[in-house]
């Protein structure tokens, strides 16, 4: 993996707390879970959801864009290693605690449930009244 540029390191260092909280392995795990969630939601939006002729409020659209842009940045800024080269950028599954692995399992269970609900809602709109 290549190291981030000096400019990016300085910018992230300004946003990072004095004592970053999480290891690079935890950061990669969290970013992977967010990526999975975003890709699944995009797939549902494009392939599963059935929409009416109504329009979306521009404020809600903006909040969604800001949320999905800032969320990964906040995770990166809380991580050891990206703004300080002392920690290294190496993923080690042994650095993930058992509580975090339980969290990963819970994440996938809840994601599956959200997907099933999205399918049910889409099926309701496919009827003659939808």
Short mmCIF file of C-alpha atoms in Angstrom, two decimals:
data_model
loop_
_atom_site.label_atom_id
_atom_site.label_comp_id
_atom_site.label_asym_id
_atom_site.label_seq_id
_atom_site.Cartn_x
_atom_site.Cartn_y
_atom_site.Cartn_z
CA UNK A 1 0.00 0.00 0.00
CA UNK A 2 1.32 3.44 -0.83
CA UNK A 3 1.58 6.10 1.82
CA UNK A 4 -0.64 9.19 1.59
CA UNK A 5 0.87 12.41 0.26
CA UNK A 6 2.40 14.97 2.63
CA UNK A 7 -0.46 17.41 2.00
CA UNK A 8 -3.07 14.78 2.82
CA UNK A 9 -1.13 13.74 5.94
CA UNK A 10 -0.96 17.35 7.18
CA UNK A 11 -4.68 17.88 6.51
CA UNK A 12 -5.67 14.70 8.33
CA UNK A 13 -3.27 15.47 11.19
CA UNK A 14 -5.12 18.75 11.80
CA UNK A 15 -8.41 16.82 12.10
CA UNK A 16 -7.01 13.94 14.14
CA UNK A 17 -7.14 14.06 17.94
CA UNK A 18 -3.87 14.18 19.83
CA UNK A 19 -4.25 10.50 20.75
CA UNK A 20 -5.94 8.63 17.89
CA UNK A 21 -8.24 5.92 19.19
CA UNK A 22 -8.22 3.05 16.71
CA UNK A 23 -5.69 0.80 15.01
CA UNK A 24 -5.32 0.68 11.26
CA UNK A 25 -6.91 -2.80 11.28
CA UNK A 26 -10.02 -1.48 13.00
CA UNK A 27 -10.14 1.42 10.54
CA UNK A 28 -9.93 -0.89 7.53
CA UNK A 29 -12.65 -3.12 9.01
CA UNK A 30 -14.97 -0.14 9.62
CA UNK A 31 -14.35 1.30 6.14
CA UNK A 32 -14.99 -2.11 4.59
CA UNK A 33 -18.31 -2.41 6.41
CA UNK A 34 -19.33 1.09 5.33
CA UNK A 35 -18.36 0.32 1.73
CA UNK A 36 -20.41 -2.89 1.80
CA UNK A 37 -23.40 -0.98 3.19
CA UNK A 38 -23.16 1.84 0.63
CA UNK A 39 -22.81 -0.57 -2.30
CA UNK A 40 -25.78 -2.61 -1.06
CA UNK A 41 -27.90 0.53 -0.68
CA UNK A 42 -26.91 1.69 -4.18
CA UNK A 43 -27.88 -1.72 -5.60
CA UNK A 44 -31.22 -1.56 -3.80
CA UNK A 45 -31.82 1.94 -5.10
CA UNK A 46 -31.03 1.01 -8.70
CA UNK A 47 -32.46 -2.51 -8.89
CA UNK A 48 -35.02 -3.14 -6.16
CA UNK A 49 -36.80 0.03 -5.06
CA UNK A 50 -39.94 1.12 -6.87
CA UNK A 51 -40.47 4.85 -6.88
CA UNK A 52 -43.51 7.04 -7.36
CA UNK A 53 -43.67 10.28 -9.31
CA UNK A 54 -42.93 12.41 -6.23
CA UNK A 55 -39.67 14.29 -5.80
CA UNK A 56 -37.16 14.26 -2.98
CA UNK A 57 -36.57 17.32 -0.83
CA UNK A 58 -33.20 18.86 -1.78
CA UNK A 59 -32.31 19.22 1.90
CA UNK A 60 -32.61 15.45 2.47
CA UNK A 61 -30.55 14.80 -0.64
CA UNK A 62 -27.80 17.16 0.59
CA UNK A 63 -27.76 15.65 4.08
CA UNK A 64 -27.34 12.17 2.57
CA UNK A 65 -24.43 13.28 0.39
CA UNK A 66 -22.73 15.03 3.29
CA UNK A 67 -23.24 12.03 5.59
CA UNK A 68 -21.78 9.48 3.18
CA UNK A 69 -18.84 11.78 2.43
CA UNK A 70 -17.93 12.80 5.97
CA UNK A 71 -18.50 9.41 7.68
CA UNK A 72 -15.43 7.69 6.14
CA UNK A 73 -13.31 10.79 6.77
CA UNK A 74 -14.21 10.81 10.46
CA UNK A 75 -13.23 7.16 10.77
CA UNK A 76 -9.89 7.81 9.07
CA UNK A 77 -9.20 10.81 11.29
CA UNK A 78 -9.75 8.71 14.43
CA UNK A 79 -7.24 6.11 13.30
CA UNK A 80 -3.62 5.61 14.24
CA UNK A 81 -1.29 5.54 11.28
CA UNK A 82 -2.79 7.70 8.56
CA UNK A 83 -1.56 11.04 9.91
CA UNK A 84 1.45 9.62 11.76
CA UNK A 85 3.84 7.14 10.15
CA UNK A 86 4.90 5.64 13.51
CA UNK A 87 2.03 3.18 13.57
CA UNK A 88 2.24 1.72 10.06
CA UNK A 89 -0.54 0.81 7.67
CA UNK A 90 -0.70 -2.95 8.10
CA UNK A 91 -3.93 -4.90 8.53
CA UNK A 92 -3.82 -7.71 11.09
CA UNK A 93 -7.00 -9.62 11.91
CA UNK A 94 -5.50 -10.40 15.33
CA UNK A 95 -5.78 -6.67 16.14
CA UNK A 96 -9.59 -6.92 15.93
CA UNK A 97 -11.11 -7.75 19.32
CA UNK A 98 -13.74 -10.43 19.85
CA UNK A 99 -16.28 -7.73 20.70
CA UNK A 100 -15.57 -6.10 17.34
CA UNK A 101 -16.06 -9.46 15.55
CA UNK A 102 -19.42 -9.79 17.32
CA UNK A 103 -20.19 -6.28 16.05
CA UNK A 104 -19.33 -7.39 12.51
CA UNK A 105 -21.73 -10.34 12.81
CA UNK A 106 -24.45 -8.04 14.16
CA UNK A 107 -23.78 -5.60 11.30
CA UNK A 108 -24.36 -8.32 8.70
CA UNK A 109 -27.50 -9.59 10.45
CA UNK A 110 -28.97 -6.09 10.59
CA UNK A 111 -27.92 -5.35 7.00
CA UNK A 112 -29.68 -8.51 5.84
CA UNK A 113 -32.83 -7.54 7.74
CA UNK A 114 -32.76 -4.05 6.21
CA UNK A 115 -32.40 -5.61 2.76
CA UNK A 116 -35.35 -7.95 3.34
CA UNK A 117 -37.50 -5.01 4.47
CA UNK A 118 -36.49 -3.02 1.36
CA UNK A 119 -37.60 -5.99 -0.79
CA UNK A 120 -40.93 -6.19 1.05
CA UNK A 121 -41.55 -2.47 0.60
CA UNK A 122 -40.70 -2.69 -3.10
CA UNK A 123 -43.09 -5.65 -3.50
CA UNK A 124 -45.93 -3.59 -1.99
CA UNK A 125 -45.51 -0.95 -4.70
CA UNK A 126 -45.60 -3.46 -7.56
CA UNK A 127 -49.30 -4.15 -7.07
CA UNK A 128 -52.07 -2.63 -9.24
CA UNK A 129 -52.53 0.22 -6.74
CA UNK A 130 -48.77 0.98 -6.45
#
